[in-house]
Amino acid sequence: MNTMAEARLQTQKKSSQDGQETSLWSSGFGMKLEAVTPFLGKYRPFVGRCCQTCTPKSWESLFHRSIMDLGFCNVILVKEENTRFRGWLVRRLCYFLWSLEQHIPPCQDASQKIMESTGVQNVISGRAPGGAGEGQVPSHVRKEVQRILGHIQAPPRPFLLRLFSWALLRFLNCLFLNVQLYRGQMKMVQKASQAGSPLVFLSTHKSVLDGILLPFVLLSQGVGVLRVAWDPRTCSPLLRALLKKLGGLFLPPEANLSPDSPEGVLARAVVHATVEQLLASRQPLLIFLEEPPGVRGPRLSALGLSWLGLVVQGVQAGIVPDTLLVPVAVTYDLVPEAPHDTCHALAPLGLWTGALAVLRSLRRWGCGRRVCVRVNLAQPFSLQEYIIDARSCWGSRQTLEQLLQPIVLGQCTAVPDTEKEQEWTPVTGPLLALREEDQLLVRRLSWHVLNASVASSAVMSTAIMATLLLFKHQKGVFLSQLLGEFSWLTEETLLRGFDVGFSGQLRCLVQHTLSLLRPHVALLRIQQGDLLVVPRPGPGLTSLARLSAELLPTFLSEAVGACAVRGLLAGRVPPEGPWELQGVELLSQKELYCQILLLLHLLPQDLLLLQPCQSCYCYCQEVLDRLIQCGLLVAEETRGSQPACDTGRQRLSARLLWKLSGDFTDSDSDDFEEAEGRYFRLSQQSRCPDFFLFLCRLLSPVLKAFAQAAAFLHRGRLPDTESGYTEQLFQFLRATAQEEGLFEKRSCARGLSPPTAFTSLSSRVCGPKSCHQCHLDLQRLGGAAADARPHRPHAPPVPCLRQPG
């Protein structure tokens, strides 16, 4: 990490040349500053292990302890030592020489093989359902196949790839401070590629720059030319032609037609043959599982599901014995050119528009605001192993329609006590060719991979700073206090098994982070020589909310548990009451389970990202364990009850003795009955009130958005179509946020899917309870938790976890 430290030191020297910055940072605080080195030593967790339940062989074989000792490399730092030549001229032409030395395998034109594939030939000869038939001229069909194939891909040009790599290397050095890649994760991928199976990288989608950054990083590490599945909606025809020559893939519009359409059958056959040829030639493939940034709707991309379904179908057909899936995530300090409007996000990006955006980025980001980037590669796992083993972990789950139908008809008034299957991602053309069971397999595999990608994502310094300013010090905080809390939140993140994407001296980190967030915060110098950091109102709060969302998965379990506890206490103790009064109340484990289960039914899958192999009841126990581990809950042992620490004489239920280890069905609810005699109370330690309030505020934006959605339902003026529901709810949330001046609903109005809000909100409504009562309950969960002020003097932040979570 010497490279990162030197880069940040250079940034500090550059900023010291500015007289205004010098006046802000030249004053001393009279305190000893510690260095935060999360990349070194035993405190840095190794993230990215695959699921041991679904892929136990991959979990054991594709990992070795020695890779945890490897360091980081800056991908865009190319020097004389990275080439085979030496000399003063090489030092000036090292970028160009480096691009010439990259290994680019010869790319052969596979159009003839695709034409001769079995699926395409069946369609041409009319033997497939919906085929061309013998009455049509085969030459016309061949021209149609060539046209569809030209829309999908083009043979990559090695000279153009080298020229683009050289230009991109210069552009990235001007735009970013560094692009960090962990050598241990890269060694796992290289070791997996030696087995001979093709690699399929499944990535999150934070920026439009991901599609060119990831191929560059993997090409520089010797993986090869990465074939990227682009979204045709985001590219103009001229840009699509350029990207296809660089290895891009595009789904033809005919593939989304109905299954009975002859054009759709032919297009899907050509796309399927193209993917089969890519897998057979062992070419790596990149698929984005998330929708492009700024797009309203479900988080899971329908286009990504289509490409992943084609890969699964190719493996099941025996085209290749196996395929290795690699979850990928790219994190930025600040996302370059993040779309702030949905209309602009859906507009296709042209070639000249992209060139102007590059020039604007260089002008804006080159003036001392260069950011850091972290590329995260999770542990590869076998797709064949997942297909075989994952089905045994599937329990009997019901859709929301099946869960809510008895409640709507008045046949049931209790909370649905079963697993929930949330599926709002539309099924597009290529997925229609799969069976319903295989479609479910693709969707659950996508959620599994997306969970692994988010879990392996590094938390950047801007996310930690935005979270502190937004949820703890929205009215302002002194810099001397902010230094200590930044170190505290960094340690809490590391102890929960999440990695961070920064290192260095604490004061330099905070200085660099505040310089990046300068448009969103105000720095005020006071007479005592300290600085007052105040978030700017208006759009600045919305930007900070978007950054702080990157930290939510780290504390999501504790936040769900804290809101569940807050919901139970809100009906017993006033939110304004002192902490000692709230700590007197006893909370039974059964009540906590039910309240957590209610939140799991309410919150969308896009936010929870639960693994499909994990039961909701197991997640309830995990949430409760986290609350006990961080010290917020203390077990209360009643007279005559079994001690909570005594696990040696626990009785196994007779219905659980014969169950398989992966069979998580409704019988897991037996734990609810056995937990009736266990009670907990809130801890009375001095650090707990502030930490409890911090956890409740993390989920308060989402809960307040659901409360407003309940108020929207209570108005009674509802449209007849789903699109009408979506548009009116979106406009209502934005109008309410502008009237009240709250950042929570503005950020949730952009990120929350309105169909998700309606279906999730309906699962919270039970029996004769009206929408108005549901609105009050949600206000009690979200608003009361966010507005509660514990009567406890401020205590310095200390770690709440003693062991890694």
PDB file of N, CA and C in Angstrom, residues 114 171 358 371 405 577 704 789 804:
ATOM      1  N   ILE A 114     -21.683 -20.400 -35.907  1.00  0.00           N
ATOM      2  CA  ILE A 114     -23.007 -20.070 -35.385  1.00  0.00           C
ATOM      3  C   ILE A 114     -24.085 -20.455 -36.393  1.00  0.00           C
ATOM      4  N   PHE A 171      -6.458   8.243 -19.771  1.00  0.00           N
ATOM      5  CA  PHE A 171      -7.684   8.861 -19.252  1.00  0.00           C
ATOM      6  C   PHE A 171      -7.901   8.499 -17.782  1.00  0.00           C
ATOM      7  N   VAL A 358     -16.327  13.027 -21.399  1.00  0.00           N
ATOM      8  CA  VAL A 358     -14.943  12.768 -20.986  1.00  0.00           C
ATOM      9  C   VAL A 358     -14.193  14.075 -20.754  1.00  0.00           C
ATOM     10  N   VAL A 371     -10.539  10.801  -7.504  1.00  0.00           N
ATOM     11  CA  VAL A 371     -11.093   9.854  -6.545  1.00  0.00           C
ATOM     12  C   VAL A 371     -10.336   8.535  -6.644  1.00  0.00           C
ATOM     13  N   GLN A 405     -53.641 -13.189  -0.438  1.00  0.00           N
ATOM     14  CA  GLN A 405     -55.005 -13.483  -0.881  1.00  0.00           C
ATOM     15  C   GLN A 405     -55.926 -13.871   0.280  1.00  0.00           C
ATOM     16  N   GLY A 577     -39.078   9.290  26.370  1.00  0.00           N
ATOM     17  CA  GLY A 577     -38.725   8.849  27.703  1.00  0.00           C
ATOM     18  C   GLY A 577     -37.246   8.566  27.850  1.00  0.00           C
ATOM     19  N   LYS A 704     -39.892   5.727   6.511  1.00  0.00           N
ATOM     20  CA  LYS A 704     -40.699   6.932   6.293  1.00  0.00           C
ATOM     21  C   LYS A 704     -41.292   6.948   4.894  1.00  0.00           C
ATOM     22  N   ARG A 789     -34.869  11.044  21.237  1.00  0.00           N
ATOM     23  CA  ARG A 789     -33.637  11.604  21.789  1.00  0.00           C
ATOM     24  C   ARG A 789     -33.393  10.997  23.157  1.00  0.00           C
ATOM     25  N   PRO A 804     -15.043 -10.336  15.405  1.00  0.00           N
ATOM     26  CA  PRO A 804     -15.532 -10.072  14.060  1.00  0.00           C
ATOM     27  C   PRO A 804     -16.905 -10.665  13.854  1.00  0.00           C
TER      28      PRO A 804
END
